[in-house]
Amino acid sequence: MDVQNRIRDILSQTIQQDYLGQNGDVSEQDILQKLRQQGVVDDLLQQIQFSGGQQASGGRPATHFVDREDKLTQPPGRKVNIDPTRRYLYFQIKGGKAFLEHIDESDPMPGQVTSFFTFHIHFRGQRFKSRPIPCACDPEIDEGFLLELHKDGSGEAGKMADATTMLSICDPVHVVLIKTEISGETTLVSSNFFEWRPVLVSNGARMTMLLELKGTGNENKVSAGVIDISLEIFPKPNKTFTQDILTAQLSLEKSRQSERERLFLVYAKQWWKEYLQIRPAHQDRLVKIFAQDENCINRPVCSYVRPLRGGRLLDSPRHAARFVNLLHHERVQALGGGSKPEQWTTMHAFLCRNRGDCEDHAVLLCSLLMGFGLDAYVCVGTKAKGAVHTWVVTVSLDGTVTFWESLNGHRYIHQPINPDAPPLDKQHRPKYPYKTVGCVFNHQSFYANNQPTDFVEVCQFDLQNEAHWKSMSQDALLSVCGVGASPLWPSLPPLCSSTLDPALASNDLEQQLRVLVYEHRRDLGLTTVWDDQLSYLLTPALAAYEMERVTGITAGNEEWQDSIKQDVLDGHTFKGFPIQFTHRNARRGFATCLKSSRCEEIINCRGDHVRLGVRVKVFSYPESACATWIMFACKYKSIL
């Protein structure tokens, strides 16, 4: 706007015309009045972009997990408060290049729905999420993340990290790139651990560079794309290091971790040799000591698990089980045929994608149960049809053994069968789907099944009994899996609260379903009359269904049945159909409902005085996971 020159011209003109030759100073109020009359103040107010207002879509700041395109509770936007006594790393992603899978995609038209990228950042317990970025060969990103550097030591957390402290912070910045399709399906494009400390030896504690993002799984050697990033330390440290000091520090950390891993590998080989000497059949048991992550890096399985507290986001172990089972289950896809590829996704990448395989679910559930103080372990074994599977087991002080299925939230009490006892009736057979168990582990323990048979139904879970379970040395495990033992391996991220407004999302989805039912019945030549009171009366049933999924307890059923009987007149018939989804796509949900003969019978209901009802209730959980309950109902006059 060239504000300074405009103000200078107005001041000069005002003094020459109105105050020339007068004694005394020109008052500030007079000058402001002249500026208002000339329109300068109004122009300024229109041009200034206040933080917290509606910003241009291209310059929106990165936010703490706020999906601006959804039905959300919008937190008030405001400037980030920077504590001048703390040190920060400003990590900026300027733009992207060479995302060749999207070379044919053109810039979307305004309002056009397209697939999009989302960048997720995790650094020392801090998580950030970028705005949705339309997929393109050269995407325009322009996102910045302010990462706080701090010291972990007791009593030192309030001090500003000095140069020496920052040099010793070996936590990498975890950059996860997620692609979301138009249908809502998510794909893990890249999971990159970025070493940020070269900025400490750069001029002015600021540097720019190109970062190549590799693919995941079988494509971990292939470039997914390149991002242009810049790093800057605030405030700038007084002391700087030479490149030689940084190189020496990084080499020392890498050699220490390599030595720890080498010694553990030597120990694991010897331990495995001793295990095979006990019984040759142990060769065929599923004793999983190492697993590959999404970047094909072999790590001890114990390093994937660590006690994780949900803060105030989860109220009980059963709420944790419900949350984990709402995360989408998807097997790792392989190019071509053959056996299933192995991939144990790191926790941050799994939560960002919101979907993963049974191993990812079991590791997350075990970590949460340990956070609630339970003695929990991940089990590796097979299901009834021989497929490799993982689940969670907890052992109480009184010896009660409980299986937790992370994919559906079911719990099973394990009562081992005495193989020497008489044959059992079919009704006494175990209800759980597990067939064999090879090993169990958590963050500091690893036990291999040492019993004559590995069938779950006869297995004793007295883990301290060396005759039944062969354990690894806890010291050996902690040397590579303990806190701080292998800093180059990723730490567990904190859970993020849901940004979903359940009431708003429920109402929106319900209105969409009403339109879909109206159009469906219109195509069949049927009229549609909605009964709002009937729809409202379905609410307690949906709340009871969700409570039953969480706690296993059914409550309020008598009151709900009584309310329905009061509403349905004599001679009329009531029918209802409840169903639950883990998404909020109206058309997808409606198409699935129509596949059920019971639901189709309700929606296509013909007769006298037909009244339809539909109720949607969305229950939100951390990480934007949700349980969407839908219930269709109808009442009509029976014709005998």
XYZ file of C-alpha atoms in Angstrom:
640
model
C 0.000 0.000 0.000
C 3.037 2.315 0.319
C 1.597 3.478 3.656
C 4.612 5.475 4.785
C 4.723 7.665 1.670
C 0.975 8.266 1.797
C 1.115 9.351 5.446
C 4.139 11.552 4.748
C 2.345 13.266 1.851
C -0.802 13.840 3.912
C 1.227 15.247 6.826
C 3.108 17.614 4.509
C -0.078 18.729 2.785
C -1.942 19.223 6.084
C 0.801 21.322 7.645
C 1.137 23.518 4.533
C -2.592 24.114 4.125
C -3.940 24.286 7.668
C -1.099 25.035 10.049
C 1.416 27.091 8.078
C 2.358 30.230 10.030
C 0.486 29.155 13.198
C 2.245 29.001 16.535
C 2.283 25.821 18.652
C 2.595 22.127 17.845
C 0.279 20.155 15.613
C -1.721 17.791 17.844
C -1.809 14.057 17.280
C -5.623 14.067 17.252
C -5.673 16.592 14.396
C -3.305 14.456 12.321
C -5.350 11.269 12.968
C -8.511 13.106 11.977
C -6.928 14.164 8.680
C -5.764 10.569 8.027
C -9.299 9.315 8.599
C -10.731 11.925 6.263
C -8.283 10.874 3.543
C -9.350 7.184 3.961
C -5.911 5.934 4.974
C -7.104 4.338 8.239
C -9.961 2.489 6.559
C -7.656 1.171 3.832
C -5.205 -0.046 6.446
C -7.843 -1.912 8.444
C -9.121 -3.633 5.311
C -5.656 -4.744 4.230
C -4.311 -5.988 7.556
C -4.735 -9.770 8.086
C -5.448 -10.197 11.773
C -4.357 -13.475 13.338
C -7.513 -15.323 14.318
C -9.589 -14.058 11.420
C -10.245 -15.748 8.118
C -6.902 -16.080 6.409
C -6.181 -16.808 2.828
C -6.332 -20.516 2.166
C -2.766 -20.581 0.905
C -1.327 -19.061 4.067
C -3.165 -20.902 6.798
C -0.853 -21.955 9.567
C -0.236 -25.553 10.556
C -2.531 -26.482 13.391
C -2.754 -29.030 16.149
C -4.859 -31.647 14.352
C -7.634 -29.430 13.018
C -9.282 -30.686 9.840
C -10.822 -27.463 8.529
C -12.881 -29.205 5.865
C -14.959 -31.251 8.310
C -17.711 -30.792 10.884
C -15.548 -29.551 13.696
C -15.348 -27.555 16.835
C -13.162 -24.680 15.651
C -10.666 -23.563 18.285
C -10.160 -19.796 18.356
C -7.258 -18.887 16.115
C -4.611 -16.796 17.793
C -0.945 -16.006 17.585
C 1.470 -18.569 18.952
C 2.881 -17.479 22.269
C 6.647 -17.896 22.182
C 8.271 -18.115 25.578
C 11.445 -15.979 25.363
C 13.092 -18.231 27.965
C 12.753 -21.315 25.749
C 14.514 -22.421 22.591
C 12.593 -23.408 19.447
C 13.261 -25.092 16.128
C 11.201 -23.593 13.300
C 10.684 -26.354 10.725
C 9.207 -25.059 7.469
C 8.135 -27.026 4.409
C 8.111 -24.590 1.504
C 7.081 -26.753 -1.414
C 7.271 -30.165 -3.030
C 8.743 -31.513 -6.253
C 8.855 -34.724 -8.268
C 5.830 -36.497 -6.756
C 5.730 -38.411 -10.024
C 2.674 -40.548 -9.207
C 0.628 -37.359 -9.561
C 2.261 -35.994 -12.711
C -1.038 -36.207 -14.634
C -3.070 -34.375 -12.008
C -3.792 -30.732 -12.792
C -4.589 -27.974 -10.324
C -8.116 -28.473 -8.945
C -10.855 -26.023 -9.826
C -12.329 -23.977 -6.957
C -14.717 -26.182 -4.992
C -13.526 -29.351 -6.731
C -13.026 -32.331 -4.391
C -9.684 -34.022 -4.931
C -7.287 -36.343 -3.181
C -4.923 -34.518 -0.856
C -1.663 -34.806 1.082
C -1.290 -34.186 4.810
C 2.042 -33.761 6.582
C 2.284 -34.953 10.190
C 5.192 -33.945 12.427
C 6.275 -35.589 15.695
C 9.182 -34.306 17.762
C 9.816 -34.959 21.463
C 6.166 -35.435 22.406
C 4.865 -32.639 20.152
C 2.569 -33.395 17.240
C 1.434 -31.156 14.410
C -0.648 -31.591 11.293
C -0.644 -29.528 8.108
C -3.706 -28.333 6.255
C -4.931 -30.572 3.377
C -2.752 -30.007 0.287
C -4.187 -31.041 -3.123
C -2.127 -33.845 -4.658
C 0.094 -32.689 -7.504
C 3.468 -33.418 -9.023
C 4.776 -30.159 -7.526
C 2.430 -29.467 -4.583
C 2.320 -26.030 -3.001
C 2.812 -26.693 0.705
C 4.061 -23.596 2.572
C 3.632 -24.906 6.136
C 5.662 -24.102 9.246
C 5.906 -25.936 12.564
C 7.348 -24.465 15.753
C 9.031 -27.289 17.679
C 10.170 -26.680 21.237
C 13.620 -27.873 22.273
C 13.863 -28.687 25.963
C 15.903 -30.736 28.369
C 14.497 -33.872 29.957
C 16.547 -33.841 33.167
C 14.807 -33.322 36.495
C 14.726 -29.648 37.450
C 16.107 -28.591 34.072
C 12.865 -28.458 32.099
C 12.437 -24.730 32.758
C 15.865 -23.778 31.420
C 16.601 -22.711 27.906
C 18.471 -25.408 25.982
C 22.003 -24.197 25.348
C 24.144 -25.193 22.372
C 25.713 -28.177 24.144
C 22.320 -29.459 25.231
C 20.918 -29.128 21.711
C 23.879 -31.051 20.323
C 23.027 -33.932 22.673
C 19.333 -34.046 21.657
C 19.383 -36.963 19.278
C 15.610 -37.229 18.718
C 14.890 -36.947 14.998
C 11.958 -35.066 13.511
C 9.477 -37.682 12.289
C 7.846 -36.495 9.062
C 4.897 -38.623 7.939
C 3.140 -37.986 4.630
C -0.417 -39.301 4.298
C -2.467 -39.330 1.095
C -6.257 -39.259 1.467
C -8.368 -40.338 -1.499
C -11.697 -38.813 -2.456
C -13.373 -41.885 -0.921
C -11.648 -41.231 2.411
C -9.141 -44.097 2.097
C -5.712 -43.190 3.487
C -2.277 -44.302 2.283
C 1.070 -44.015 4.033
C 3.238 -42.356 1.378
C 6.410 -41.754 3.398
C 7.743 -42.046 6.943
C 10.983 -40.092 7.266
C 13.186 -39.574 10.319
C 14.999 -36.303 9.740
C 18.250 -35.354 11.491
C 17.864 -31.668 12.307
C 21.153 -30.913 14.138
C 23.151 -29.748 11.063
C 21.359 -26.409 11.603
C 23.542 -25.970 14.724
C 26.661 -25.588 12.555
C 25.056 -23.508 9.806
C 25.537 -19.778 9.429
C 23.127 -17.848 11.659
C 21.511 -21.080 12.927
C 19.486 -21.169 9.713
C 19.637 -23.514 6.727
C 17.622 -24.625 3.714
C 17.830 -27.950 1.942
C 15.988 -30.483 -0.189
C 14.728 -33.559 1.638
C 13.971 -36.685 -0.372
C 11.013 -38.674 0.928
C 11.300 -42.416 0.364
C 8.366 -44.759 -0.043
C 7.351 -47.389 2.499
C 7.413 -51.178 2.569
C 8.645 -52.701 -0.675
C 9.059 -49.189 -2.113
C 11.385 -47.957 0.645
C 14.244 -47.576 -1.863
C 12.115 -45.582 -4.311
C 11.701 -41.819 -4.053
C 8.139 -40.683 -3.339
C 9.011 -37.011 -3.836
C 11.229 -34.140 -2.674
C 10.319 -31.328 -0.288
C 12.080 -27.988 0.087
C 12.569 -27.303 3.792
C 14.177 -24.629 5.947
C 15.303 -24.844 9.575
C 15.972 -22.047 12.038
C 16.728 -21.901 15.751
C 14.983 -19.261 17.902
C 16.554 -17.507 19.723
C 19.899 -17.985 18.053
C 22.473 -19.737 20.273
C 25.518 -17.738 21.338
C 27.851 -20.672 20.770
C 28.323 -22.394 17.435
C 30.010 -25.660 16.555
C 32.187 -26.727 13.692
C 31.165 -29.448 11.282
C 33.822 -31.746 12.753
C 32.213 -31.628 16.214
C 28.775 -32.448 14.795
C 30.154 -35.291 12.682
C 31.957 -36.723 15.698
C 28.784 -36.538 17.814
C 26.639 -38.250 15.189
C 29.254 -40.937 14.592
C 29.568 -41.607 18.308
C 25.794 -42.039 18.718
C 25.565 -44.289 15.687
C 28.489 -46.473 16.793
C 27.017 -46.830 20.302
C 23.660 -47.935 18.963
C 25.276 -50.279 16.442
C 27.318 -51.872 19.214
C 24.234 -52.346 21.396
C 22.344 -53.906 18.488
C 25.292 -56.171 17.657
C 25.611 -57.430 21.227
C 21.854 -58.056 21.427
C 21.936 -59.951 18.134
C 24.761 -62.169 19.457
C 22.733 -62.805 22.619
C 19.527 -63.514 20.644
C 21.311 -66.083 18.451
C 22.623 -67.913 21.503
C 19.228 -67.728 23.211
C 17.507 -69.150 20.107
C 20.041 -71.964 19.898
C 19.301 -72.937 23.502
C 15.563 -72.793 22.808
C 15.877 -75.208 19.881
C 17.914 -77.635 22.002
C 14.965 -78.026 24.402
C 12.664 -79.493 21.762
C 13.263 -79.769 17.974
C 9.584 -78.907 17.310
C 10.311 -75.372 18.583
C 11.703 -74.635 15.119
C 8.126 -74.333 13.799
C 6.760 -72.118 16.575
C 6.014 -68.436 16.007
C 8.733 -66.944 18.190
C 9.034 -63.415 16.827
C 12.196 -61.693 18.096
C 12.657 -59.088 15.326
C 10.166 -57.286 13.054
C 10.489 -54.863 10.143
C 8.940 -51.408 10.295
C 7.558 -49.437 7.344
C 11.104 -48.458 6.308
C 12.247 -52.135 6.324
C 14.429 -51.596 9.415
C 14.747 -54.663 11.631
C 14.037 -53.921 15.288
C 13.393 -56.114 18.335
C 9.642 -56.493 18.777
C 9.952 -55.253 22.381
C 11.002 -51.828 21.030
C 7.554 -51.281 19.464
C 5.766 -51.438 22.835
C 5.948 -48.922 25.667
C 3.477 -47.814 28.351
C 1.253 -45.133 26.829
C -1.102 -43.002 28.891
C -4.158 -41.541 27.207
C -4.364 -38.608 29.608
C -7.991 -37.515 29.948
C -8.908 -38.838 26.508
C -9.570 -42.432 27.637
C -11.289 -43.322 30.904
C -10.573 -47.034 31.316
C -8.864 -50.043 29.725
C -12.163 -50.968 28.087
C -12.455 -47.502 26.557
C -8.918 -48.024 25.241
C -9.947 -51.343 23.678
C -12.970 -49.695 22.065
C -10.821 -46.874 20.690
C -8.255 -49.266 19.166
C -10.879 -51.444 17.520
C -12.401 -48.349 15.843
C -9.146 -47.731 13.964
C -9.511 -49.281 10.530
C -8.017 -52.706 9.896
C -6.204 -53.186 6.621
C -3.702 -55.865 5.679
C -0.444 -54.756 4.100
C -0.791 -55.090 0.351
C 1.883 -56.853 -1.691
C 2.751 -56.379 -5.344
C 1.969 -59.698 -6.972
C 1.278 -62.975 -5.219
C 3.119 -64.843 -2.526
C 2.988 -64.688 1.234
C 1.833 -61.649 3.159
C 4.573 -58.996 3.450
C 5.686 -58.075 6.944
C 5.325 -54.526 8.210
C 4.985 -53.386 11.819
C 4.208 -49.701 11.404
C 5.668 -47.229 13.901
C 3.050 -45.861 16.270
C 3.058 -42.293 14.912
C 2.595 -43.400 11.302
C -0.180 -45.815 12.340
C -2.101 -43.115 14.215
C -1.652 -40.596 11.388
C -2.983 -43.021 8.809
C -5.769 -44.185 11.126
C -5.541 -47.717 9.768
C -3.156 -50.667 9.984
C -2.736 -54.418 10.360
C -3.438 -56.567 13.437
C 0.152 -56.129 14.718
C -0.255 -52.340 14.819
C -3.556 -52.630 16.684
C -2.175 -55.139 19.198
C 0.925 -53.037 19.927
C -1.185 -49.902 20.497
C -3.680 -51.717 22.732
C -0.914 -53.359 24.777
C 0.799 -49.981 25.255
C -2.457 -48.373 26.427
C -3.286 -51.246 28.810
C 0.182 -50.978 30.326
C -0.431 -47.241 30.676
C -3.484 -48.136 32.784
C -1.242 -50.239 35.034
C -2.140 -53.706 33.727
C 0.353 -56.532 33.240
C -0.153 -56.735 29.474
C 1.676 -58.563 26.692
C 1.417 -58.883 22.926
C 0.786 -62.482 21.825
C 2.054 -63.829 18.497
C 0.390 -66.994 17.238
C -2.213 -68.287 14.814
C -5.985 -68.148 14.506
C -8.323 -71.080 14.007
C -7.564 -71.358 10.282
C -3.794 -71.204 10.739
C -3.379 -67.521 9.770
C -0.681 -65.627 11.671
C -2.277 -63.266 14.171
C -1.425 -61.014 17.110
C -3.585 -60.129 20.102
C -3.112 -58.967 23.702
C -3.162 -60.887 26.977
C -3.357 -59.488 30.518
C -2.464 -61.480 33.626
C -3.940 -60.326 36.942
C -2.425 -60.861 40.380
C -4.904 -63.654 41.125
C -3.847 -65.479 37.966
C -6.839 -64.545 35.794
C -5.782 -64.562 32.136
C -7.766 -62.341 29.745
C -7.404 -62.203 25.970
C -8.120 -58.849 24.298
C -8.858 -58.889 20.570
C -7.660 -55.523 19.310
C -9.584 -55.683 16.018
C -13.092 -55.944 17.509
C -12.696 -55.112 21.218
C -13.862 -58.549 22.443
C -12.506 -59.942 25.707
C -12.168 -63.628 26.559
C -11.342 -65.209 29.911
C -8.835 -68.000 29.342
C -9.355 -71.200 31.317
C -6.799 -73.800 30.207
C -8.014 -77.301 29.524
C -6.292 -80.267 31.176
C -5.274 -82.476 28.221
C -5.498 -85.569 30.437
C -9.115 -84.848 31.421
C -12.092 -86.609 29.760
C -13.330 -85.138 26.437
C -15.412 -81.983 26.676
C -18.832 -81.309 25.260
C -18.967 -78.923 22.332
C -20.642 -76.180 24.375
C -17.604 -75.996 26.660
C -15.182 -75.344 23.855
C -13.298 -72.006 24.053
C -15.030 -69.054 22.429
C -11.850 -67.263 21.380
C -10.590 -67.758 17.803
C -6.930 -68.375 18.674
C -5.294 -71.719 17.943
C -1.591 -71.500 18.849
C 0.677 -69.065 20.701
C 4.425 -68.918 20.085
C 5.593 -66.011 22.233
C 4.432 -63.096 24.367
C 6.288 -59.834 24.996
C 6.085 -56.257 26.216
C 8.620 -53.427 26.555
C 10.864 -55.249 29.028
C 9.963 -58.943 28.837
C 10.031 -61.635 26.170
C 8.780 -65.187 26.713
C 8.802 -68.063 24.241
C 6.284 -70.880 24.676
C 8.207 -73.813 26.140
C 5.267 -76.152 26.762
C 4.899 -79.539 25.037
C 2.234 -78.131 22.735
C 1.604 -74.553 21.655
C -2.205 -74.926 21.468
C -3.791 -72.001 23.279
C -6.590 -74.024 24.870
C -4.116 -76.088 26.942
C -1.522 -73.345 27.428
C -0.651 -72.161 30.938
C 0.163 -68.430 31.184
C 2.320 -68.693 34.300
C 5.052 -66.657 32.663
C 7.484 -66.905 35.578
C 7.542 -70.708 35.268
C 10.735 -71.496 33.327
C 9.413 -74.981 32.566
C 6.548 -73.429 30.586
C 8.110 -70.233 29.217
C 11.707 -69.494 28.232
C 12.473 -65.865 29.001
C 15.054 -63.507 27.590
C 17.379 -61.612 29.903
C 15.672 -58.403 30.975
C 19.014 -56.594 31.029
C 19.675 -57.637 27.436
C 16.263 -56.342 26.353
C 16.614 -53.050 28.216
C 20.047 -52.494 26.646
C 18.331 -51.953 23.275
C 14.672 -51.337 24.185
C 14.969 -49.332 27.407
C 14.199 -45.607 27.602
C 17.049 -43.736 25.923
C 18.935 -46.933 25.068
C 18.380 -46.561 21.321
C 17.504 -42.900 20.744
C 17.457 -43.290 16.976
C 14.363 -45.490 17.252
C 11.133 -43.490 17.401
C 9.457 -42.780 20.721
C 5.714 -43.167 21.221
C 3.673 -40.053 20.364
C 0.940 -38.715 22.663
C -2.664 -39.260 21.679
C -4.471 -36.260 20.199
C -8.014 -35.378 21.159
C -10.769 -35.557 18.584
C -11.616 -32.364 16.705
C -15.040 -33.729 15.783
C -18.240 -32.156 17.088
C -20.385 -35.301 17.621
C -23.731 -33.467 17.714
C -23.012 -31.512 14.531
C -21.692 -34.595 12.711
C -24.673 -36.701 13.839
C -27.204 -34.129 12.662
C -25.476 -33.617 9.317
C -25.287 -37.347 8.572
C -28.910 -37.849 9.621
C -30.108 -35.152 7.215
C -28.138 -36.737 4.379
C -29.685 -40.144 5.112
C -33.184 -38.663 5.085
C -32.577 -37.301 1.599
C -31.191 -40.649 0.405
C -34.191 -42.569 1.805
C -36.608 -40.054 0.231
C -34.951 -40.403 -3.199
C -34.815 -44.195 -2.901
C -38.522 -44.489 -2.041
C -39.453 -41.927 -4.712
C -37.758 -44.120 -7.340
C -39.928 -47.007 -6.114
C -43.044 -44.855 -6.401
C -43.488 -44.578 -2.624
C -44.187 -41.518 -0.520
C -42.095 -40.802 2.560
C -43.460 -39.451 5.832
C -40.966 -38.898 8.652
C -41.938 -39.201 12.297
C -39.626 -36.927 14.302
C -40.824 -38.292 17.634
C -40.099 -41.870 16.554
C -36.643 -40.795 15.379
C -35.908 -39.163 18.716
C -37.033 -42.226 20.659
C -34.307 -44.272 18.941
C -31.576 -42.264 20.713
C -31.465 -44.288 23.970
C -31.059 -47.511 22.024
C -28.004 -46.193 20.168
C -26.463 -44.941 23.416
C -27.061 -48.364 25.007
C -25.479 -50.172 22.043
C -22.286 -48.105 22.350
C -22.154 -48.587 26.113
C -22.474 -52.327 25.590
C -19.579 -52.288 23.104
C -17.404 -50.450 25.640
C -18.345 -52.118 28.927
C -20.155 -55.301 27.941
C -23.154 -54.145 30.021
C -26.598 -53.478 28.577
C -28.468 -50.673 30.344
C -31.753 -48.856 29.810
C -33.336 -51.481 27.566
C -36.552 -51.703 29.628
C -37.200 -47.964 29.481
C -36.568 -47.848 25.747
C -38.934 -50.731 25.023
C -41.612 -49.068 27.143
C -41.244 -45.760 25.270
C -41.619 -47.532 21.911
C -44.741 -49.395 23.109
C -46.228 -46.094 24.268
C -45.556 -44.490 20.881
C -46.812 -47.316 18.657
C -50.608 -47.460 18.611
C -52.624 -50.645 18.958
C -52.846 -52.514 15.716
C -49.593 -50.997 14.447
C -46.255 -52.760 13.930
C -42.784 -51.435 14.793
C -39.558 -52.531 13.114
C -36.024 -51.284 13.767
C -32.582 -51.967 12.353
C -29.374 -50.709 14.062
C -25.919 -50.802 12.463
C -22.523 -49.348 13.304
C -19.765 -47.933 11.063
C -16.333 -46.443 11.647
C -16.835 -43.757 8.985
C -19.289 -40.923 8.332
C -19.925 -41.361 4.605
C -23.711 -41.271 4.121
C -23.867 -42.914 0.688
C -21.450 -45.683 1.691
C -23.408 -46.386 4.858
C -26.776 -46.333 3.106
C -25.562 -48.749 0.410
C -24.337 -51.137 3.113
C -27.654 -50.933 4.983
C -29.616 -51.826 1.851
C -27.648 -55.073 1.589
C -29.430 -56.269 4.733
C -32.856 -57.754 4.071
C -34.127 -56.444 7.441
C -33.101 -52.875 6.666
C -34.366 -53.036 3.093
C -37.723 -54.230 4.435
C -37.930 -51.135 6.670
C -36.846 -48.601 4.041
C -39.129 -50.117 1.373
C -42.033 -50.468 3.822
C -45.498 -50.387 2.191
C -48.843 -50.258 3.978
C -51.271 -47.995 5.761
C -50.083 -45.091 7.911
C -46.388 -45.803 7.253
C -44.149 -43.560 9.347
C -40.380 -43.721 9.052
C -37.697 -42.786 11.551
C -33.916 -42.574 11.395
C -31.460 -41.620 14.110
C -27.712 -41.147 13.893
C -25.403 -40.868 16.872
C -21.664 -40.347 16.418
C -19.374 -41.174 19.338
C -15.975 -39.525 19.025
C -12.699 -40.971 20.288
C -9.061 -39.775 20.155
C -7.232 -39.487 16.831
C -10.509 -38.649 15.036
C -11.691 -42.252 15.434
C -15.461 -42.495 15.690
C -18.258 -45.004 16.159
C -21.195 -44.060 13.938
C -24.464 -45.705 14.977
C -27.435 -45.567 12.591
C -30.905 -46.912 13.289
C -33.705 -47.061 10.761
C -37.231 -47.717 12.005
C -40.786 -47.766 10.737
C -44.272 -48.167 12.160
C -47.331 -49.023 10.129
C -50.843 -50.370 10.527
C -50.955 -54.127 10.279
C -53.375 -55.580 7.752
C -54.735 -58.979 8.721
